[in-house]
Short mmCIF file of C-alpha atoms and ligand atoms in Angstrom, two decimals:
data_model
loop_
_atom_site.label_atom_id
_atom_site.label_comp_id
_atom_site.label_asym_id
_atom_site.label_seq_id
_atom_site.Cartn_x
_atom_site.Cartn_y
_atom_site.Cartn_z
CA UNK A 401 6.45 10.56 51.95
CA UNK A 402 3.82 9.59 49.43
CA UNK A 403 4.95 6.96 47.01
CA UNK A 404 2.53 8.14 44.35
CA UNK A 405 3.24 11.30 42.43
CA UNK A 406 2.07 12.93 39.24
CA UNK A 407 4.27 12.39 36.17
CA UNK A 408 5.77 15.49 34.61
CA UNK A 409 3.91 16.64 31.48
CA UNK A 410 6.86 15.71 29.31
CA UNK A 411 7.11 12.21 30.71
CA UNK A 412 3.37 11.66 30.37
CA UNK A 413 3.61 12.84 26.76
CA UNK A 414 6.59 10.60 26.14
CA UNK A 415 4.60 7.63 27.35
CA UNK A 416 1.78 8.58 24.98
CA UNK A 417 4.35 9.05 22.21
CA UNK A 418 5.25 5.37 22.63
CA UNK A 419 1.97 4.54 20.97
CA UNK A 420 1.94 7.00 18.08
CA UNK A 421 5.53 7.95 17.37
CA UNK A 422 7.47 4.87 16.43
CA UNK A 423 9.79 6.29 13.78
CA UNK A 424 10.16 9.29 11.43
CA UNK A 425 7.40 7.90 9.22
CA UNK A 426 4.89 8.17 12.09
CA UNK A 427 5.78 11.83 12.58
CA UNK A 428 5.21 12.47 8.89
CA UNK A 429 1.87 10.69 9.02
CA UNK A 430 0.59 12.74 11.95
CA UNK A 431 1.83 16.06 10.63
CA UNK A 432 0.52 15.46 7.10
CA UNK A 433 -2.85 14.46 8.50
CA UNK A 434 -2.98 17.74 10.40
CA UNK A 435 -2.20 19.63 7.17
CA UNK A 436 -4.97 17.80 5.34
CA UNK A 437 -7.40 18.44 8.20
CA UNK A 438 -6.46 22.13 7.99
CA UNK A 439 -7.63 22.16 4.36
CA UNK A 440 -4.21 22.44 2.73
CA UNK A 441 -4.06 22.11 -1.06
CA UNK A 442 -0.27 22.08 -1.22
CA UNK A 443 2.12 20.30 1.13
CA UNK A 444 5.90 20.33 0.90
CA UNK A 445 7.91 17.81 2.83
CA UNK A 446 11.62 18.19 3.37
CA UNK A 447 13.57 15.55 5.27
CA UNK A 448 17.20 14.90 6.15
CA UNK A 449 18.85 11.64 7.11
CA UNK A 450 15.76 9.52 6.65
CA UNK A 451 13.82 11.97 8.82
CA UNK A 452 15.72 11.34 12.05
CA UNK A 453 17.69 14.58 11.70
CA UNK A 454 15.00 16.81 10.24
CA UNK A 455 11.39 16.65 9.08
CA UNK A 456 9.97 19.93 7.84
CA UNK A 457 6.41 20.04 6.55
CA UNK A 458 4.90 23.19 5.19
CA UNK A 459 1.26 23.59 4.21
CA UNK A 460 -1.04 26.32 2.95
CA UNK A 461 -3.95 25.33 5.20
CA UNK A 462 -5.93 27.38 7.64
CA UNK A 463 -3.03 28.11 10.00
CA UNK A 464 -3.49 28.91 13.69
CA UNK A 465 -3.89 32.03 15.81
CA UNK A 466 -1.20 32.94 18.33
CA UNK A 467 -3.49 32.14 21.25
CA UNK A 468 -4.23 28.64 19.86
CA UNK A 469 -0.59 27.68 19.51
CA UNK A 470 0.05 26.61 23.14
CA UNK A 471 -3.08 24.47 23.02
CA UNK A 472 -2.06 22.81 19.74
CA UNK A 473 1.03 21.58 21.58
CA UNK A 474 -0.84 20.42 24.67
CA UNK A 475 -2.14 16.91 25.07
CA UNK A 476 -5.87 16.26 24.79
CA UNK A 477 -6.39 19.53 23.00
CA UNK A 478 -8.04 19.46 19.59
CA UNK A 479 -10.17 21.65 17.40
CA UNK A 480 -11.74 18.66 15.67
CA UNK A 481 -14.30 17.20 18.04
CA UNK A 482 -16.10 18.41 21.15
CA UNK A 483 -18.50 15.65 21.95
CA UNK A 484 -18.96 11.89 21.84
CA UNK A 485 -21.51 12.36 19.04
CA UNK A 486 -18.78 14.12 17.01
CA UNK A 487 -16.46 11.20 17.61
CA UNK A 488 -19.06 8.78 16.33
CA UNK A 489 -19.22 10.45 12.95
CA UNK A 490 -15.81 12.01 12.78
CA UNK A 491 -14.77 13.15 9.33
CA UNK A 492 -11.30 14.53 10.11
CA UNK A 493 -8.19 12.39 10.16
CA UNK A 494 -7.18 13.54 13.65
CA UNK A 495 -9.31 13.84 16.78
CA UNK A 496 -7.24 12.53 19.68
CA UNK A 497 -5.35 15.78 20.23
CA UNK A 498 -2.12 14.11 21.15
CA UNK A 499 0.11 13.96 18.09
CA UNK A 500 1.87 17.32 18.45
CA UNK A 501 2.23 16.92 22.23
CA UNK A 502 3.74 13.46 21.71
CA UNK A 503 6.09 14.54 18.94
CA UNK A 504 7.13 17.61 20.97
CA UNK A 505 8.10 15.43 23.93
CA UNK A 506 10.57 13.30 21.96
CA UNK A 507 12.11 15.83 19.53
CA UNK A 508 12.96 19.49 19.05
CA UNK A 509 9.66 20.75 17.67
CA UNK A 510 8.98 24.19 16.23
CA UNK A 511 5.63 25.29 14.86
CA UNK A 512 5.36 28.41 12.74
CA UNK A 513 1.95 29.45 11.53
CA UNK A 514 -0.29 32.21 10.26
CA UNK A 515 -4.05 32.15 10.06
CA UNK A 516 -4.02 35.26 7.87
CA UNK A 517 -5.88 37.35 10.41
CA UNK A 518 -3.76 40.35 9.52
CA UNK A 519 -0.85 39.50 11.80
CA UNK A 520 2.47 38.45 10.38
CA UNK A 521 2.47 34.99 12.00
CA UNK A 522 4.07 33.38 15.01
CA UNK A 523 6.29 30.55 16.05
CA UNK A 524 6.20 28.26 19.07
CA UNK A 525 8.54 25.83 20.73
CA UNK A 526 8.00 23.82 23.89
CA UNK A 527 10.70 23.03 26.42
CA UNK A 528 11.33 21.71 29.88
CA UNK A 529 9.68 19.10 32.06
CA UNK A 530 6.32 20.77 31.85
CA UNK A 531 6.69 21.58 28.16
CA UNK A 532 5.98 25.29 28.60
CA UNK A 533 5.25 26.85 25.27
CA UNK A 534 6.97 30.04 24.14
CA UNK A 535 5.27 31.96 21.38
CA UNK A 536 6.92 34.81 19.51
CA UNK A 537 6.12 36.66 16.28
CA UNK A 538 7.60 35.23 13.11
CA UNK A 539 6.79 35.85 9.46
CA UNK A 540 4.91 33.08 7.63
CA UNK A 541 2.40 33.09 4.77
CA UNK A 542 -1.02 31.62 5.54
CA UNK A 543 -0.56 28.04 6.62
CA UNK A 544 1.73 26.16 8.93
CA UNK A 545 5.28 24.85 8.97
CA UNK A 546 6.12 22.09 11.40
CA UNK A 547 9.80 21.40 12.00
CA UNK A 548 10.85 18.27 13.87
CA UNK A 549 14.56 17.94 14.56
CA UNK A 550 16.58 15.18 16.20
CA UNK A 551 13.76 12.74 16.76
CA UNK A 552 14.24 10.67 19.93
CA UNK A 553 17.27 12.78 20.99
CA UNK A 554 16.04 12.45 24.62
CA UNK A 555 14.76 8.88 24.45
CA UNK A 556 17.84 6.77 23.60
CA UNK A 557 15.96 3.50 23.91
CA UNK A 558 13.69 4.58 21.05
CA UNK A 559 16.52 5.98 19.04
CA UNK A 560 18.27 2.62 19.15
CA UNK A 561 15.36 1.04 17.32
CA UNK A 562 15.75 3.30 14.29
CA UNK A 563 16.98 1.44 11.24
CA UNK A 564 19.26 2.69 8.51
CA UNK A 565 18.62 6.03 6.86
CA UNK A 566 17.40 4.23 3.74
CA UNK A 567 14.97 2.00 5.60
CA UNK A 568 13.54 4.91 7.59
CA UNK A 569 13.18 6.94 4.44
CA UNK A 570 11.41 4.08 2.68
CA UNK A 571 8.86 3.91 5.49
CA UNK A 572 8.44 7.66 5.36
CA UNK A 573 8.05 7.70 1.59
CA UNK A 574 5.42 4.99 1.86
CA UNK A 575 3.40 7.22 4.22
CA UNK A 576 3.61 10.09 1.73
CA UNK A 577 2.52 7.78 -1.10
CA UNK A 578 -0.48 6.54 0.82
CA UNK A 579 -1.65 10.01 1.71
CA UNK A 580 -0.97 11.21 -1.83
CA UNK A 581 -3.24 8.45 -3.12
CA UNK A 582 -5.91 9.48 -0.62
CA UNK A 583 -6.10 13.06 -1.84
CA UNK A 584 -5.76 13.73 -5.55
CA UNK A 585 -6.85 17.33 -4.94
CA UNK A 586 -3.73 18.11 -2.92
CA UNK A 587 -0.26 18.68 -4.36
CA UNK A 588 2.64 16.97 -2.56
CA UNK A 589 6.37 17.31 -2.83
CA UNK A 590 8.97 15.24 -1.03
CA UNK A 591 12.67 16.03 -0.80
CA UNK A 592 15.30 13.93 0.86
CA UNK A 593 18.72 15.43 1.65
CA UNK A 594 17.98 18.20 -0.81
CA UNK A 595 16.98 15.89 -3.64
CA UNK A 596 13.46 15.96 -5.07
CA UNK A 597 11.96 12.47 -4.77
CA UNK A 598 8.35 13.24 -5.61
CA UNK A 599 6.55 16.23 -7.03
CA UNK A 600 2.90 15.36 -7.36
CA UNK A 601 0.67 18.02 -8.82
CA UNK A 602 -2.91 18.26 -7.69
CA UNK A 603 -5.68 17.35 -10.14
CA UNK A 604 -8.89 15.39 -10.02
CA UNK A 605 -9.66 14.65 -13.65
CA UNK A 606 -9.56 10.98 -14.66
CA UNK A 607 -6.29 11.52 -16.49
CA UNK A 608 -4.72 13.35 -13.56
CA UNK A 609 -5.76 10.66 -11.10
CA UNK A 610 -4.40 7.96 -13.34
CA UNK A 611 -1.14 9.85 -13.67
CA UNK A 612 -0.78 10.06 -9.91
CA UNK A 613 -1.52 6.37 -9.41
CA UNK A 614 1.01 5.51 -12.13
CA UNK A 615 3.63 7.76 -10.51
CA UNK A 616 3.07 6.37 -7.05
CA UNK A 617 2.51 2.68 -7.91
CA UNK A 618 4.66 2.50 -11.02
CA UNK A 619 3.54 2.62 -14.65
CA UNK A 620 3.54 -1.19 -14.91
CA UNK A 621 0.70 -1.36 -12.40
CA UNK A 622 -1.44 1.10 -14.35
CA UNK A 623 -0.81 -0.79 -17.58
CA UNK A 624 -2.04 -3.98 -16.03
CA UNK A 625 -4.85 -2.71 -13.87
CA UNK A 626 -8.54 -2.27 -14.51
CA UNK A 627 -10.71 0.51 -13.16
CA UNK A 628 -13.71 -0.63 -11.19
CA UNK A 629 -16.64 1.24 -9.76
CA UNK A 630 -19.62 -0.20 -7.85
CA UNK A 631 -22.36 1.96 -6.44
CA UNK A 632 -24.92 0.76 -3.94
CA UNK A 633 -27.16 2.98 -1.83
CA UNK A 634 -24.98 2.48 1.25
CA UNK A 635 -21.58 1.77 -0.26
CA UNK A 636 -19.44 2.92 -3.08
CA UNK A 637 -16.25 1.14 -4.12
CA UNK A 638 -13.96 2.43 -6.83
CA UNK A 639 -10.35 2.28 -7.84
CA UNK A 640 -7.87 0.16 -9.71
CA UNK A 641 -7.22 -3.55 -9.29
CA UNK A 642 -4.21 -5.25 -10.77
CA UNK A 643 -4.85 -8.04 -13.21
CA UNK A 644 -3.62 -11.42 -12.06
CA UNK A 645 -0.74 -10.94 -14.51
CA UNK A 646 0.55 -8.24 -12.17
CA UNK A 647 0.79 -10.25 -8.97
CA UNK A 648 3.51 -9.48 -6.45
CA UNK A 649 5.76 -11.57 -4.28
CA UNK A 650 4.87 -9.31 -1.32
CA UNK A 651 1.70 -7.58 -0.26
CA UNK A 652 3.42 -4.26 -0.85
CA UNK A 653 1.17 -2.69 -3.42
CA UNK A 654 -2.14 -2.77 -1.65
CA UNK A 655 -3.81 0.48 -0.85
CA UNK A 656 -7.23 0.61 0.71
CA UNK A 657 -9.00 3.77 1.82
CA UNK A 658 -12.18 4.00 3.81
CA UNK A 659 -13.70 7.47 3.59
CA UNK A 660 -10.30 8.87 2.64
CA UNK A 661 -8.52 7.20 5.56
CA UNK A 662 -5.66 4.78 4.89
CA UNK A 663 -6.67 1.44 6.32
CA UNK A 664 -5.06 -1.92 6.85
CA UNK A 665 -7.82 -4.23 7.87
CA UNK A 666 -8.00 -8.01 8.14
CA UNK A 667 -11.59 -8.16 7.05
CA UNK A 668 -10.92 -6.22 3.89
CA UNK A 669 -7.69 -8.09 3.18
CA UNK A 670 -9.61 -11.34 3.44
CA UNK A 671 -12.35 -10.19 1.08
CA UNK A 672 -9.79 -9.15 -1.53
CA UNK A 673 -7.82 -12.36 -1.14
CA UNK A 674 -10.95 -14.42 -1.64
CA UNK A 675 -11.81 -12.51 -4.79
CA UNK A 676 -8.42 -13.30 -6.30
CA UNK A 677 -8.26 -16.85 -4.98
CA UNK A 678 -9.05 -18.52 -8.26
CA UNK A 679 -6.74 -16.46 -10.43
CA UNK A 680 -3.57 -16.02 -8.39
CA UNK A 681 -0.91 -18.52 -7.56
CA UNK A 682 -0.46 -19.60 -4.03
CA UNK A 683 1.96 -17.24 -2.32
CA UNK A 684 1.48 -14.36 -4.76
CA UNK A 685 -0.26 -11.13 -3.76
CA UNK A 686 -2.63 -8.95 -5.74
CA UNK A 687 -2.02 -5.22 -6.25
CA UNK A 688 -4.78 -2.66 -5.83
CA UNK A 689 -5.70 0.92 -5.03
CA UNK A 690 -9.26 0.93 -3.76
CA UNK A 691 -11.57 3.47 -2.22
CA UNK A 692 -14.56 2.54 -0.10
CA UNK A 693 -17.06 5.21 0.76
CA UNK A 694 -19.61 4.55 3.48
CA UNK A 695 -21.66 6.54 5.93
CA UNK A 696 -19.15 7.62 8.66
CA UNK A 697 -21.60 6.38 11.28
CA UNK A 698 -21.05 2.88 9.89
CA UNK A 699 -17.34 2.82 10.79
CA UNK A 700 -15.60 3.20 14.09
CA UNK A 701 -12.19 4.81 13.53
CA UNK A 702 -11.31 5.04 17.21
CA UNK A 703 -9.92 1.54 17.47
CA UNK A 704 -6.20 2.20 17.67
CA UNK A 705 -4.06 5.28 18.37
CA UNK A 706 -2.48 5.17 14.89
CA UNK A 707 -5.96 4.79 13.39
CA UNK A 708 -4.70 2.25 10.89
CA UNK A 709 -7.63 0.01 11.69
CA UNK A 710 -11.34 0.56 11.63
CA UNK A 711 -14.28 -1.45 12.84
CA UNK A 712 -17.33 -1.73 10.64
CA UNK A 713 -20.70 -1.84 12.28
CA UNK A 714 -21.77 -4.45 9.74
CA UNK A 715 -18.56 -6.21 8.79
CA UNK A 716 -20.19 -9.08 6.97
CA UNK A 717 -22.00 -6.85 4.53
CA UNK A 718 -18.85 -4.87 3.82
CA UNK A 719 -16.91 -8.08 3.29
CA UNK A 720 -19.51 -9.45 0.89
CA UNK A 721 -19.75 -6.18 -0.99
CA UNK A 722 -15.99 -5.95 -1.56
CA UNK A 723 -15.66 -9.60 -2.42
CA UNK A 724 -18.52 -9.61 -4.93
CA UNK A 725 -17.46 -6.34 -6.60
CA UNK A 726 -13.90 -7.56 -7.14
CA UNK A 727 -14.86 -11.07 -8.03
CA UNK A 728 -17.21 -9.82 -10.73
CA UNK A 729 -14.66 -7.39 -12.10
CA UNK A 730 -12.00 -10.10 -12.33
CA UNK A 731 -14.37 -12.59 -13.90
CA UNK A 732 -15.32 -10.00 -16.53
CA UNK A 733 -11.75 -9.81 -17.74
CA UNK A 734 -11.26 -12.16 -20.62
CA UNK A 735 -8.07 -14.17 -20.43
CA UNK A 736 -6.81 -12.65 -23.66
CA UNK A 737 -7.03 -9.17 -22.09
CA UNK A 738 -4.68 -10.20 -19.39
CA UNK A 739 -1.79 -11.54 -21.33
CA UNK A 740 1.00 -9.14 -22.00
CA UNK A 741 2.62 -9.03 -25.43
CA UNK A 742 5.41 -11.23 -24.23
CA UNK A 743 6.18 -13.09 -21.12
CA UNK A 744 8.51 -10.74 -19.33
CA UNK A 745 6.72 -8.86 -16.58
CA UNK A 746 9.27 -8.33 -13.89
CA UNK A 747 7.03 -6.66 -11.32
CA UNK A 748 9.36 -6.69 -8.36
CA UNK A 749 12.81 -6.96 -9.80
CA UNK A 750 12.69 -10.73 -9.70
CA UNK A 751 13.32 -12.93 -12.68
CA UNK A 752 10.29 -15.10 -12.31
CA UNK A 753 7.62 -14.61 -14.82
CA UNK A 754 4.23 -15.02 -13.34
CA UNK A 755 1.63 -14.83 -15.97
CA UNK A 756 -1.68 -16.22 -14.91
CA UNK A 757 -1.68 -19.48 -16.70
CA UNK A 758 -5.13 -18.61 -17.99
CA UNK A 759 -6.48 -20.85 -20.71
CA UNK A 760 -5.79 -19.40 -24.12
CA UNK A 761 -8.35 -19.57 -26.88
CA UNK A 762 -6.72 -22.73 -28.22
CA UNK A 763 -7.16 -24.44 -24.92
CA UNK A 764 -3.51 -24.69 -23.99
CA UNK A 765 -1.94 -23.14 -20.95
CA UNK A 766 -0.85 -19.78 -22.15
CA UNK A 767 2.22 -19.20 -20.11
CA UNK A 768 3.94 -17.89 -23.14
CA UNK A 769 2.75 -15.38 -25.67
CA UNK A 770 -0.89 -16.05 -26.53
CA UNK A 771 -0.14 -16.31 -30.24
CA UNK A 772 2.23 -19.09 -29.38
CA UNK A 773 -0.34 -21.19 -27.59
CA UNK A 774 -0.13 -24.23 -29.80
CA UNK A 775 -2.11 -26.26 -27.35
CA UNK A 776 0.66 -27.40 -25.10
CA UNK A 777 2.82 -26.12 -22.33
CA UNK A 778 6.10 -27.84 -21.70
CA UNK A 779 7.47 -30.04 -24.40
CA UNK A 780 8.95 -33.30 -23.38
CA UNK A 781 12.18 -32.64 -25.25
CA UNK A 782 15.22 -32.10 -23.12
CA UNK A 783 18.22 -30.62 -24.81
CA UNK A 784 20.01 -30.24 -21.49
CA UNK A 785 22.76 -32.66 -20.68
CA UNK A 786 21.98 -32.51 -16.98
CA UNK A 787 19.10 -34.76 -16.11
CA UNK A 788 16.12 -33.23 -14.33
CA UNK A 789 15.39 -34.21 -10.77
CA UNK A 790 12.35 -36.40 -10.21
CA UNK A 791 9.99 -33.66 -9.11
CA UNK A 792 10.59 -31.43 -12.10
CA UNK A 793 10.37 -34.36 -14.49
CA UNK A 794 7.00 -35.26 -13.03
CA UNK A 795 5.65 -31.78 -13.50
CA UNK A 796 6.89 -31.65 -17.04
CA UNK A 797 5.45 -34.99 -18.04
CA UNK A 798 2.11 -34.45 -16.36
CA UNK A 799 1.87 -31.13 -18.12
CA UNK A 800 2.60 -32.85 -21.40
CA UNK A 801 -0.09 -35.45 -20.81
CA UNK A 802 -2.64 -32.79 -20.00
CA UNK A 803 -2.10 -30.96 -23.24
CA UNK A 804 -0.43 -33.29 -25.71
CA UNK A 805 1.65 -31.44 -28.29
CA UNK A 806 0.05 -30.75 -31.66
CA UNK A 807 2.37 -33.21 -33.39
CA UNK A 808 1.94 -36.39 -31.47
CA UNK A 809 5.48 -37.47 -32.09
CA UNK A 810 6.30 -35.20 -29.19
CA UNK A 811 9.75 -34.30 -30.37
CA UNK A 812 9.46 -31.18 -32.49
CA UNK A 813 12.47 -30.23 -34.49
CA UNK A 814 14.64 -27.67 -32.90
CA UNK A 815 14.26 -24.25 -34.45
CA UNK A 816 10.72 -24.68 -35.66
CA UNK A 817 9.37 -21.85 -33.54
CA UNK A 818 5.71 -22.45 -34.27
CA UNK A 819 5.99 -25.94 -32.81
CA UNK A 820 7.53 -24.82 -29.58
CA UNK A 821 4.97 -25.09 -26.79
CA UNK A 822 4.41 -21.89 -24.82
CA UNK A 823 6.33 -23.08 -21.83
CA UNK A 824 9.08 -24.37 -24.06
CA UNK A 825 11.28 -27.26 -23.19
CA UNK A 826 12.37 -27.95 -19.67
CA UNK A 827 16.09 -27.49 -19.42
CA UNK A 828 16.91 -27.61 -15.72
CA UNK A 829 15.55 -27.52 -12.27
CA UNK A 830 16.65 -24.66 -10.05
CA UNK A 831 16.98 -24.99 -6.32
CA UNK A 832 14.30 -27.64 -6.34
CA UNK A 833 11.67 -24.91 -6.78
CA UNK A 834 11.75 -23.70 -10.36
CA UNK A 835 11.88 -25.23 -13.77
CA UNK A 836 14.03 -23.47 -16.28
CA UNK A 837 12.61 -23.89 -19.77
CA UNK A 838 13.45 -22.61 -23.21
CA UNK A 839 10.76 -21.43 -25.60
CA UNK A 840 10.69 -19.37 -28.79
CA UNK A 841 11.24 -16.08 -26.89
CA UNK A 842 14.07 -17.30 -24.73
CA UNK A 843 14.25 -18.69 -21.24
CA UNK A 844 11.29 -19.04 -18.91
CA UNK A 845 11.42 -19.77 -15.21
CA UNK A 846 8.37 -21.53 -13.87
CA UNK A 847 7.49 -22.08 -10.25
CA UNK A 848 7.07 -25.85 -9.96
CA UNK A 849 4.62 -25.64 -7.14
CA UNK A 850 2.48 -23.15 -9.05
CA UNK A 851 2.68 -25.33 -12.16
CA UNK A 852 1.57 -28.31 -10.17
CA UNK A 853 -1.36 -26.44 -8.71
CA UNK A 854 -2.37 -25.28 -12.13
CA UNK A 855 -2.15 -28.75 -13.58
CA UNK A 856 -4.34 -30.13 -10.80
CA UNK A 857 -6.80 -27.37 -11.36
CA UNK A 858 -6.90 -27.98 -15.11
CA UNK A 859 -7.44 -31.69 -14.53
CA UNK A 860 -10.36 -30.98 -12.25
CA UNK A 861 -11.83 -28.63 -14.78
CA UNK A 862 -11.34 -31.11 -17.65
CA UNK A 863 -12.95 -33.90 -15.67
CA UNK A 864 -15.88 -31.66 -14.80
CA UNK A 865 -16.30 -30.62 -18.44
CA UNK A 866 -16.30 -34.23 -19.67
CA UNK A 867 -18.73 -35.43 -17.00
P1 ADP B 1871 -5.52 16.32 16.48
O1 ADP B 1871 -5.08 16.30 15.07
O2 ADP B 1871 -5.96 14.99 16.94
O3 ADP B 1871 -6.51 17.38 16.80
P2 ADP B 1871 -2.85 17.18 17.03
O4 ADP B 1871 -1.99 17.13 18.23
O5 ADP B 1871 -2.34 16.50 15.83
O6 ADP B 1871 -4.26 16.64 17.43
O7 ADP B 1871 -3.11 18.70 16.67
C1 ADP B 1871 -3.68 19.56 17.68
C2 ADP B 1871 -4.42 20.73 17.06
O8 ADP B 1871 -3.49 21.64 16.45
C3 ADP B 1871 -5.38 20.36 15.94
O9 ADP B 1871 -6.66 20.03 16.45
C4 ADP B 1871 -5.41 21.63 15.11
O10 ADP B 1871 -6.36 22.54 15.63
C5 ADP B 1871 -4.05 22.25 15.33
N1 ADP B 1871 -3.15 22.01 14.15
C6 ADP B 1871 -2.18 21.06 14.08
N2 ADP B 1871 -1.54 21.11 12.91
C7 ADP B 1871 -2.13 22.09 12.19
C8 ADP B 1871 -1.93 22.61 10.87
N3 ADP B 1871 -1.00 22.13 10.04
N4 ADP B 1871 -2.73 23.63 10.49
C9 ADP B 1871 -3.69 24.14 11.29
N5 ADP B 1871 -3.92 23.67 12.57
C10 ADP B 1871 -3.15 22.65 13.00
MG1 MG B 1872 -3.40 15.34 14.34
#
């Protein structure tokens, strides 16, 4: 007996699914991309139990004919490309023709659709080892509804890797956010366990775009972001970049789109990081929503099954273009523009205030409110009974030396608000990492390491200026 045999269609599809269907969020990504490729202007997403029980996505796109339905569910069947030349300048999000076949092999998938050819619509499900497709008539307005139930019900090993309902939903919501940022002209709604989480109306005016970005990224981002736009003959870059005052502890608010495709790319990440290098503390991450438009022939999107990565034909030029556009935009922002009214800018629920430490007009480090920048940062006064550990003390005193207080006596009277340096008076050291200080507004927590870096940087700058 031959030891080699052909895999069943389902098993072959399940193997392919291993690459593209990792969790409910991946299903949502693939199905939403199909809706966008079908020209939908309105997409409604309904999920239950973080998506592992049910994902239902309904669009008003082109829909499909009854005779196309079995092919839509078959592997290597697509309406999006026919030749290698097509692949090289592909404009659609999909082209591999394997998402629906993969999803269908690891879930209970039903597709209901109507191409508005006069028929009432039809529905299809695939079953069995060979995934035979059964099509029957079913009413549906023009467009398509994809229903994915019990994801991984037949692949227990995969199912085991699913996290909690909340975690899976967070991943799924992130996918919806990304795609919502990629297409302002499409309306999206997202419901979880019957509750409306997002309802994003379509609209492409400046105000409508801004509203969507604020809804998706949070209003605080929009308040502390600048709009940039750079046009070159071969490239166009536009979008919003967070001011250094809006840095994050995680790289969780970084959206980059290349020709409308959501991309996570090392080259781009590096260019952005370089542009922020001089204005962000070590360990903090910038926030941005950026769109790069290039000739499709300049990017290869067929690098990875999930298509999260691209390869640029001329990576160096793209890197330089992104770096210089952002660097210029950030340099154009005057320090005074960046400082919020007061210090508190809790971007990620943390208590640490991370203003930039940009030089205020008076020459002091403006960690506090700019109007308070009396020319010094920390005072040397310590009302706290508990002595500071060596490290913190060092930071405080070197800071004091760098910007001596206005009154050289160094010990301003308590209560005289105008004499309080912006960083206030060091009170305690926390966990060996932060300095807790008191200034006119209240308490400030300062990252010692960041303070040290800033002090070194200021020293270098001072010595260069005096040379
Ligand atoms: P791909 O997107 O790579 O072509 P898929 O397996 O995701 O592969 O989809 C297969 C085909 O099914 C698509 O090429 C398209 O013709 C059709 N299709 C899938 N979803 C939709 C939809 N929402 N509306 C219209 N056609 C769809
Ligand atoms: Mg697809």
